[in-house]
XYZ file of C-alpha atoms in Angstrom:
520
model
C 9.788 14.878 -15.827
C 10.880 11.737 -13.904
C 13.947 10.169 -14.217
C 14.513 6.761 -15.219
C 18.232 5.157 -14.768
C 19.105 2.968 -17.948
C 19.295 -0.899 -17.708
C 19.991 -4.061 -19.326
C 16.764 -4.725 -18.713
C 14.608 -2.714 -21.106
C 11.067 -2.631 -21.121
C 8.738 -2.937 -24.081
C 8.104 0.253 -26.307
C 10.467 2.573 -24.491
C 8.987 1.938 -20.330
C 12.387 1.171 -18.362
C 12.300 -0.589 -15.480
C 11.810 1.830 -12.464
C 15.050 2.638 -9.919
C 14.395 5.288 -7.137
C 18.183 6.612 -6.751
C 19.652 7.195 -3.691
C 19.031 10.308 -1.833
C 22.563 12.575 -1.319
C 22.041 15.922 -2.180
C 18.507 17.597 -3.985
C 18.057 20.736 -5.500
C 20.813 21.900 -2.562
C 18.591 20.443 -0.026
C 20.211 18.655 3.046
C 21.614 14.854 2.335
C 19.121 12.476 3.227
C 19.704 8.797 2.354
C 17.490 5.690 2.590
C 20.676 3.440 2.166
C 23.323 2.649 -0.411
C 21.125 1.195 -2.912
C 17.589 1.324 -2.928
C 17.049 -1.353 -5.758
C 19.371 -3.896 -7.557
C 18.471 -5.177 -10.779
C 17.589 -8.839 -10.544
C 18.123 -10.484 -14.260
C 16.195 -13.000 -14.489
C 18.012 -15.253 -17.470
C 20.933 -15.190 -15.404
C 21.050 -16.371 -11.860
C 24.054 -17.820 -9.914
C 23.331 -20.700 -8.136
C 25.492 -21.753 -5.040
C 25.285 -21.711 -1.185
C 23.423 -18.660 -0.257
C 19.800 -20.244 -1.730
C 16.991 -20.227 0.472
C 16.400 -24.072 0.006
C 19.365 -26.440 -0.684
C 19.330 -29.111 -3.266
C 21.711 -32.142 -3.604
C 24.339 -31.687 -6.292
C 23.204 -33.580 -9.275
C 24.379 -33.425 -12.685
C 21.530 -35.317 -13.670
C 18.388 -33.787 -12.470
C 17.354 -31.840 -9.396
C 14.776 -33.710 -6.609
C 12.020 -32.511 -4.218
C 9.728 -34.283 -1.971
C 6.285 -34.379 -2.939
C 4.904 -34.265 0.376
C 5.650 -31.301 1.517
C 6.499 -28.848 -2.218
C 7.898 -26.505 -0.569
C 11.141 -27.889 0.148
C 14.061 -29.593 -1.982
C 14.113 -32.980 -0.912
C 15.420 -36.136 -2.324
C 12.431 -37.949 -4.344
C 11.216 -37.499 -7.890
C 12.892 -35.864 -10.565
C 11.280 -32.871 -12.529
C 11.115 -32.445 -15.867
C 10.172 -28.838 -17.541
C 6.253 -29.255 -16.933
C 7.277 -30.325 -13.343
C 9.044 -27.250 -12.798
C 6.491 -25.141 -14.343
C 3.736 -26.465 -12.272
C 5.810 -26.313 -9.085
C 6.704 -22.556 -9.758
C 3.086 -21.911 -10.047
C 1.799 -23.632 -6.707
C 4.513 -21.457 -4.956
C 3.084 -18.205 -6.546
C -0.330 -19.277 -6.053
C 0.792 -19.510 -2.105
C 2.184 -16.423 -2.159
C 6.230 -17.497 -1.652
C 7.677 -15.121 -4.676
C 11.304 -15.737 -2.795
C 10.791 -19.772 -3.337
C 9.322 -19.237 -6.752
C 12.236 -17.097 -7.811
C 14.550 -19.462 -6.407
C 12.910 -22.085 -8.593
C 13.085 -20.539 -11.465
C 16.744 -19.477 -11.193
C 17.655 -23.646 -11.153
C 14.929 -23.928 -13.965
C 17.309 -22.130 -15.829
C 20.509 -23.493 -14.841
C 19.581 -26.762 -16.462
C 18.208 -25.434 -19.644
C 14.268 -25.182 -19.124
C 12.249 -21.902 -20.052
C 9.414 -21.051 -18.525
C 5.990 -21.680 -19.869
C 3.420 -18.568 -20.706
C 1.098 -19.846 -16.960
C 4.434 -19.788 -15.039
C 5.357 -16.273 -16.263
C 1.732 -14.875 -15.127
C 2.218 -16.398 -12.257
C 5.839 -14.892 -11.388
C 4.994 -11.120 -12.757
C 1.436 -12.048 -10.669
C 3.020 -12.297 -7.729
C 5.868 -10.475 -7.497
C 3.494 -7.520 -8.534
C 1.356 -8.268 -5.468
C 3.750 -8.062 -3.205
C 5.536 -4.446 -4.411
C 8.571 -6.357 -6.179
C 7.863 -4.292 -9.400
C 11.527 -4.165 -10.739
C 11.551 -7.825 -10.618
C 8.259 -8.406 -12.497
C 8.969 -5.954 -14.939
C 12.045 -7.521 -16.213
C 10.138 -11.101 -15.900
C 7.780 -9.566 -18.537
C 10.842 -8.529 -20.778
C 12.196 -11.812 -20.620
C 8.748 -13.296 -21.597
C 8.734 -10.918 -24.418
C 11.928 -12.136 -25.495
C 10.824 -15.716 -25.018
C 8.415 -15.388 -28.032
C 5.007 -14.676 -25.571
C 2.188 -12.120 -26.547
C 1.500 -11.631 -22.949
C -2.777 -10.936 -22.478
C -4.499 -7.951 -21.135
C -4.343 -9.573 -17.663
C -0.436 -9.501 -17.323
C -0.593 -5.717 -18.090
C -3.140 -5.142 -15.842
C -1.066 -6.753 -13.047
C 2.130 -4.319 -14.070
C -0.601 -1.365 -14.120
C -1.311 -1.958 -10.806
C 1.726 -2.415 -10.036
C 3.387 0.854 -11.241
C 0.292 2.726 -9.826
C 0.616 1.271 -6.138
C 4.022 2.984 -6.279
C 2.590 6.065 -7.629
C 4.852 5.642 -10.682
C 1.866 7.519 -13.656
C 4.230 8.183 -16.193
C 5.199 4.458 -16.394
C 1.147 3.525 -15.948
C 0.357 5.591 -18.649
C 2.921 4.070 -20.897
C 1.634 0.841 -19.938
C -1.940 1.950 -21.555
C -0.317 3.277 -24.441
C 1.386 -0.377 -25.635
C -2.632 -1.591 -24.454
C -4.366 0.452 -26.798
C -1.734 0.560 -29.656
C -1.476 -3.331 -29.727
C -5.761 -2.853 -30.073
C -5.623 -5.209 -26.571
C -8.599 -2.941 -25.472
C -8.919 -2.377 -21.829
C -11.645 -4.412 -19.751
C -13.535 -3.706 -16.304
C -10.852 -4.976 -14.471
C -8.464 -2.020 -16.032
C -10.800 0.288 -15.649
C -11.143 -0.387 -11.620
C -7.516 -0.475 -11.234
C -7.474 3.194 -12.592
C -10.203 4.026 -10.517
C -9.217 2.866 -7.688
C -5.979 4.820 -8.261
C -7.549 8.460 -9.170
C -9.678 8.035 -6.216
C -6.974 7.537 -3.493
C -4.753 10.035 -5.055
C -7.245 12.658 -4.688
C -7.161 13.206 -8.395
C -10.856 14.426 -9.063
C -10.913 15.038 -12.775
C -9.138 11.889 -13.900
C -11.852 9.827 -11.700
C -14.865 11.606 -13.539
C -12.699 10.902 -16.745
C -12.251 7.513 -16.516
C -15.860 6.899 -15.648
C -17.282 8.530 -19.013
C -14.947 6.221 -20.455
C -16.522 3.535 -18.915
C -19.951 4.444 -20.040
C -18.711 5.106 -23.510
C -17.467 1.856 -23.719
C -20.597 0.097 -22.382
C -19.460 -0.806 -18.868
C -22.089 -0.956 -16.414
C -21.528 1.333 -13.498
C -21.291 -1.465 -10.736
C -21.505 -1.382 -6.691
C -16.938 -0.871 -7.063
C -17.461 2.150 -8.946
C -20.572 4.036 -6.664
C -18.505 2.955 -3.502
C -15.627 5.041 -5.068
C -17.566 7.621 -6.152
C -18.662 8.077 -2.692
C -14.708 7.981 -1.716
C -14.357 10.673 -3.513
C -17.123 12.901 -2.127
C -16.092 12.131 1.255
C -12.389 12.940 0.655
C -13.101 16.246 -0.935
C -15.702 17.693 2.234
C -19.030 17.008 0.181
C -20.024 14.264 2.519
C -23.949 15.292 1.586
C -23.219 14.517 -2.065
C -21.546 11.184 -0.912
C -25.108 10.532 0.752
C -26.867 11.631 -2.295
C -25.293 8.910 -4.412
C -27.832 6.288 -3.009
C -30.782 7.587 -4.802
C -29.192 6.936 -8.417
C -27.636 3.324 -7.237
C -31.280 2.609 -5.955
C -32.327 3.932 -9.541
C -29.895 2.113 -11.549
C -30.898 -1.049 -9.819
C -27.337 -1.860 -8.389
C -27.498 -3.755 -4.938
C -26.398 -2.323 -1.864
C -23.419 -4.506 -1.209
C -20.170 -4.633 1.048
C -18.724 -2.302 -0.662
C -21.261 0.437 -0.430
C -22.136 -0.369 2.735
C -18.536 0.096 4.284
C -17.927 3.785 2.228
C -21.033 4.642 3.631
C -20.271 3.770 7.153
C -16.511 5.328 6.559
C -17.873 8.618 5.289
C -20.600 8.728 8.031
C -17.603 7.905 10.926
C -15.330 11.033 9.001
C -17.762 13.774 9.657
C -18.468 12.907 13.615
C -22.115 11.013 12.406
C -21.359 7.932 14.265
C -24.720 7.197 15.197
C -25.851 7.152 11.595
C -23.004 4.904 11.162
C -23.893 2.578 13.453
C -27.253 2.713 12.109
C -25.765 1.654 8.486
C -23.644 -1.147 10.256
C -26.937 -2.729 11.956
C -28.788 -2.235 8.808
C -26.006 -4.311 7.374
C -26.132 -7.362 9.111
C -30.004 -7.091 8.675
C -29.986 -7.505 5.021
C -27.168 -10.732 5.825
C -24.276 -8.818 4.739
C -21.241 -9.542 7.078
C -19.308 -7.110 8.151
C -15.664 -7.308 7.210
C -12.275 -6.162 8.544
C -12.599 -2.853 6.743
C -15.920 -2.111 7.976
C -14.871 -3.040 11.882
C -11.448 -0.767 10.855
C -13.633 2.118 10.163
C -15.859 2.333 13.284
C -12.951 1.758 15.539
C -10.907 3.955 13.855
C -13.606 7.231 14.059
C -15.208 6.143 17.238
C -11.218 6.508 18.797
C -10.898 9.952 16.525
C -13.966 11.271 18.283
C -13.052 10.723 21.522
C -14.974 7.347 22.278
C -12.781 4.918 23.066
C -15.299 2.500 25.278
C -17.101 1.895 22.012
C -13.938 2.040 20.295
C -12.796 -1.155 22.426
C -16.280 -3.084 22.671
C -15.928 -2.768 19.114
C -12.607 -4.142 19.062
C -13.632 -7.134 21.271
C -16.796 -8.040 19.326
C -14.315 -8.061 15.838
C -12.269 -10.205 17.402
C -15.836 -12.367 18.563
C -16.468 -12.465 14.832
C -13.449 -14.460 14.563
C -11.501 -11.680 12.532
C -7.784 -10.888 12.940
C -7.048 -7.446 14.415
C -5.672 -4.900 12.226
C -2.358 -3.566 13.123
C -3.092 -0.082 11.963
C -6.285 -0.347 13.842
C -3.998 -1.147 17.239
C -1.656 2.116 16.300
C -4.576 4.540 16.689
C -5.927 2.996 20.297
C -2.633 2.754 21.541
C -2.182 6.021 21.245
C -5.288 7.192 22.654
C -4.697 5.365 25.570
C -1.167 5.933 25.693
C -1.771 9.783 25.737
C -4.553 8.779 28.882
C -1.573 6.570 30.343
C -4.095 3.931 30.194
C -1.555 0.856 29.831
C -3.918 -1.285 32.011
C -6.204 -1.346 29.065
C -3.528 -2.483 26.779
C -2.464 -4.862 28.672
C -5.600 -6.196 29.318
C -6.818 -6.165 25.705
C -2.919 -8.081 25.041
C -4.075 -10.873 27.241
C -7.526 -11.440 25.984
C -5.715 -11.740 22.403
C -3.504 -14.552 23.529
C -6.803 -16.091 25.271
C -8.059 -16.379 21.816
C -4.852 -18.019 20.534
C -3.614 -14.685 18.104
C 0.286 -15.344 19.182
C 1.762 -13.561 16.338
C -1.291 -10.879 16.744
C -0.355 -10.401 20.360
C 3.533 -10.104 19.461
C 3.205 -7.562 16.629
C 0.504 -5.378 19.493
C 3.567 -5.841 21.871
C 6.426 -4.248 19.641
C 4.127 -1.635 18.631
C 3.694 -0.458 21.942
C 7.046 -0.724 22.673
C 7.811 1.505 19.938
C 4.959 3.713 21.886
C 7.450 4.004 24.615
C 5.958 2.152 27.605
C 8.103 -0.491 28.217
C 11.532 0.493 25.735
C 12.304 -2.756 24.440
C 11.866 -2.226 20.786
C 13.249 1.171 20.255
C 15.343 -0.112 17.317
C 13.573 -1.002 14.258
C 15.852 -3.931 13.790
C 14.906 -5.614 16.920
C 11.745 -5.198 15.923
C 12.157 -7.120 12.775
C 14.177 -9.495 14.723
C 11.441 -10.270 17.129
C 8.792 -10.724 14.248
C 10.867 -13.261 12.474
C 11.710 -15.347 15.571
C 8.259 -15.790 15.654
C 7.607 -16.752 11.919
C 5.752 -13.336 11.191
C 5.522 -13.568 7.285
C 6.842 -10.015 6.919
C 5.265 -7.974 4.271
C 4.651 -4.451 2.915
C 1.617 -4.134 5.202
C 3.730 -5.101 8.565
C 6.766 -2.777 7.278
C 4.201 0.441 6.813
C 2.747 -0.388 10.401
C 6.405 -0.604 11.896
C 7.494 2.876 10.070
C 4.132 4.636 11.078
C 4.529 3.750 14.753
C 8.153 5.338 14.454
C 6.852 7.871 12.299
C 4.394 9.157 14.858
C 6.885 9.151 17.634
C 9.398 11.666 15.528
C 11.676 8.693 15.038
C 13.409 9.232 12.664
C 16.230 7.292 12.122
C 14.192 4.878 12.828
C 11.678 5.121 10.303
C 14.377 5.164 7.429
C 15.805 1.846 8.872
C 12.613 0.424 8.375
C 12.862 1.424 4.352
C 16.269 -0.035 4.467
C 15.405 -3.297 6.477
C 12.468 -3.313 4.182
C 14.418 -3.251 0.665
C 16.632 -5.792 1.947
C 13.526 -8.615 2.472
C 13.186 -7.611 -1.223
C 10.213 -5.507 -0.655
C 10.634 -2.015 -3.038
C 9.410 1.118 -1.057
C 6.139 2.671 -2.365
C 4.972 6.206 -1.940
C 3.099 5.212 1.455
C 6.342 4.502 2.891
C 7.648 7.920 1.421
C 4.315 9.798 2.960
C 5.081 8.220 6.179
C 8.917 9.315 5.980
C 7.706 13.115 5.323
C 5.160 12.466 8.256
C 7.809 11.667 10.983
C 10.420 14.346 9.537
C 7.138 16.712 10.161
C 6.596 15.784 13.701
C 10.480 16.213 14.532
C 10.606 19.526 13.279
C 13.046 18.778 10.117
C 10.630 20.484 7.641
C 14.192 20.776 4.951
C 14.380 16.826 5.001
C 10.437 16.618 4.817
C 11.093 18.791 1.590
C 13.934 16.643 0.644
C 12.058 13.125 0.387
C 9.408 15.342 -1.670
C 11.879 16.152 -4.174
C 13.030 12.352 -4.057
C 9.625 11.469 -5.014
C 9.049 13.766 -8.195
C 12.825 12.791 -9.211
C 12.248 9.292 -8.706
C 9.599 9.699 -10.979
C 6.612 8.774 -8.768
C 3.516 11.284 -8.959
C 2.551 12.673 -5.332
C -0.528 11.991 -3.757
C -3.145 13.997 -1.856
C -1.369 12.909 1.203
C 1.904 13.475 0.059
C 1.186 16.957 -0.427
C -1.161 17.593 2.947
C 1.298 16.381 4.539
C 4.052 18.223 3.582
C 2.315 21.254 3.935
C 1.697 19.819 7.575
C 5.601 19.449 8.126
C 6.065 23.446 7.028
C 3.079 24.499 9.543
C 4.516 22.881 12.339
C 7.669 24.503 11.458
C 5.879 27.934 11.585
C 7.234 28.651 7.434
C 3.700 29.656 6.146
C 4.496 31.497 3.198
C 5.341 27.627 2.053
C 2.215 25.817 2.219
C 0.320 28.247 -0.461
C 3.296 27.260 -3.093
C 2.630 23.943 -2.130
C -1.313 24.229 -2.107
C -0.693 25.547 -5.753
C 1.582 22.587 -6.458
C -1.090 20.224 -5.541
C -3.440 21.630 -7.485
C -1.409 21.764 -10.853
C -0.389 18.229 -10.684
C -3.867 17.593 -10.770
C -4.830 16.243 -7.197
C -7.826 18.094 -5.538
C -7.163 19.283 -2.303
C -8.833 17.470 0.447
C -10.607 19.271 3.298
C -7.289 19.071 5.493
C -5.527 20.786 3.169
C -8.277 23.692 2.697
C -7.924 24.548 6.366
C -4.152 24.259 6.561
C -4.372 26.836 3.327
C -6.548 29.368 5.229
C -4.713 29.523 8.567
C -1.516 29.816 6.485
C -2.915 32.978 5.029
C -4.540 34.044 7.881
C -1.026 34.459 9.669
C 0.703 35.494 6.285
C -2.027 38.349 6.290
C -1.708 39.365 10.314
C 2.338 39.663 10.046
C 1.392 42.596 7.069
C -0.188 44.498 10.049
């Protein structure tokens, strides 16, 4: 069972808002600690408002003023009544700016107006988006108390929400109030679930949810066959994966985007990178442009395999498409090249960014190889932020995952659990990615007891383990020669009701293998 700290903020029907703990001591594992508060409550009916606010406004006991040319500062021109407020909360969400929103909202207050039942979407909308889940849960308590029957699209948003951080119990909860208020889930809850079983490795709850969806007279659509061919991918039946097209061709769905880039990915996984090619031209034949994820995937299994020309003329022709390059992308040809002491290439590739005008691009390229070691001057993860917001980097869950995963993949350490902290401090909650990639770099430094220990943080924190939590954790204990561990954690996988993926099959049989040999 997951454990849920108590609040003043309580959530509808019993779901509390969610506070990972600090890490000192688990289950008489060695201290390990992200920092000295993960998460502070933010209440939103009472907000103090003084100096430290992002944007300034005049003193006025009369009204507060912003400039209508530019809405995203506090200027000094028209005054705003409650619908002015409301709408101007709503154009900051709609951009994105959930600090600026919240800051709105907290002067909203302070002279007496409520938000109306658009401007709460909006706020639990975005802050959902963007990871901030404590915050938009207690934004929907305080609608609740405000008198609002929020719709099936605000609990879709927390659902999403709570599963992007892996948090199931509170998910399910979530569907609980849905059905028991006779709501009735839509596609749109559906997909989320989907989407979530899939990526978890969870095989049974994906087939489950999709006899659902035929019992309740949803179409099986091009989302739902792309994930379905995830899922045989993930789990080593890339044949079956392939299979799938005869029954979408039969059912009449259209080959879109979607299908076309799982097809591509699950080709590039299994070393078929001609077929995949193949699919990729057959692609832009039918006038179906490729997108980020689809350039992501070659590149990423063309460098895998060993082919890292194509990789790069790959790489150059995204970028001749007019699409920004993927930071994650950069990590894995970096490295390949890195471990080739091909810096030449890097730096080469560098310039022909800036050629193209990607400034912040080229910047975020330059810290991660940095962090790669070849020229030193980003070894701390602060500088690194530093450096990003000189430049006006929006920083974001995405950018703090890259920044962690580069550490991560050197052994950093340290390093990787400052980027958690500097993360939680930019108001961004860490999500069990960030956890994954924290048992990932104790793995590759050897410290298989702390690997364990941020395990332990995750069940107690009361998010549900992945597929990838678990592979690699049971990576961290090979490298660490314990192989009597990974079968009790092979079993563990299995009964909280992920499949294990092909990765963690063959980790599972050399385990044994060399638990078997020491018997002799």
């Amino acid at each position: 069972m997951f454990s849920v700290e108590p609040s003043s903020v309580s959530f509808i029907n019993g779901i509390s808002p969610f506070f990972p703990h600090c890490l000192n001591s688990l289950n008489g594992h060695p201290k390990f600690k992200i920092s000295n508060s993960l998460h502070h409550l933010v209440q939103c009916s009472s907000r103090i408002i003084g100096e430290h606010d992002v944007n300034t406004v005049e003193n006025s006991s009369d009204a507060l003023k912003i400039s209508v040319a530019h809405p995203c500062r506090f200027e000094n021109t028209e005054e705003l009544s409650r619908d002015g407020f409301n709408n101007f909360l709503c154009e900051l969400c709609r951009a994105g700016n959930a600090d600026k929103a919240m800051s709105v909202l907290a002067r909203m207050e302070a002279l007496g107006f409520r938000p109306n039942s658009s401007s709460y979407i909006c706020l639990i909308t975005t802050l959902g988006n963007v990871g901030r889940t404590l915050e938009a849960d207690a934004i929907f308590q305080d609608m609740i108390n405000s008198g609002f029957r929020p719709r099936l699209k605000v609990y879709n948003v927390l659902l999403r929400s709570f599963l992007r951080k892996g948090l199931l119990g509170l998910a399910d909860k979530v569907l609980v109030i849905i059905d028991d208020l006779g709501i009735g889930r839509n596609r749109e809850t559906y997909e989320i679930l989907l989407d979530y079983y899939v990526h978890a490795g969870r095989l049974e709850d994906t087939w489950s949810i999709i006899g659902e969806m035929r019992r309740d007279g949803f179409r099986l659509n091009s989302f739902v066959y792309s994930k379905v061919i995830e899922l045989y991918r993930d789990n080593g039946m890339w044949k079956k994966a392939m299979a799938i097209l005869t029954e979408i061709k039969e059912t009449g769905v259209a080959l879109d985007k979607r299908i076309y880039n799982s097809i591509i990915d699950t080709f590039g996984k299994y070393g078929e990178l001609d077929e995949a090619l193949q699919v990729f031209e057959k692609m832009q034949e039918e006038a179906i442009k490729p997108d980020i994820t689809t350039w992501n995937s070659l590149i990423k299994w063309h460098c895998k395999s060993g082919h890292l020309a194509s990789a790069l003329e790959l790489f150059t022709k995204m970028q001749d498409q007019g699409l920004y390059p993927d930071p994650k992308i950069f990590i894995t040809i970096i490295s390949r090249l890195g471990e080739q002491g091909k810096w030449d290439i890097i730096k080469k590739n560098f310039e022909n960014m800036k050629s193209r005008g990607l400034k912040n691009s080229g910047l975020i390229y330059t810290v991660l190889v940095d962090i790669y070691g070849q020229y030193g001057r980003f070894q701390d993860a602060e500088e690194c932020v530093n450096a990003l917001k000189l430049e006006g980097i929006q920083l974001s869950a995405n950018i703090f995952c890259v920044l962690a995963n580069a550490f991560a993949q050197q052994g950093l350490c340290e390093q990787t659990v400052k980027v958690l902290q500097l993360m939680e401090v930019e108001g961004i909650e860490p999500n069990l990615v960030m956890l994954n990639v924290l048992i990932n770099a104790f793995g590759i430094s050897g410290r298989h007891s702390e690997a364990l220990s941020v395990y332990h943080h995750i069940k107690e924190s009361g998010i549900s383990p992945d597929v990838v939590t678990y592979s690699t954790l049971m990576k961290a204990f090979m490298r660490a020669k314990k192989f009597d561990q990974v079968p009790v954690i092979y079993k563990e996988m299995e009964s909280a009701g992920c499949t294990p993926d092909r990765k963690a099959r063959e980790m599972l049989q050399t385990a044994l293998m060399v638990i078997q040999q020491r018997h002799f």
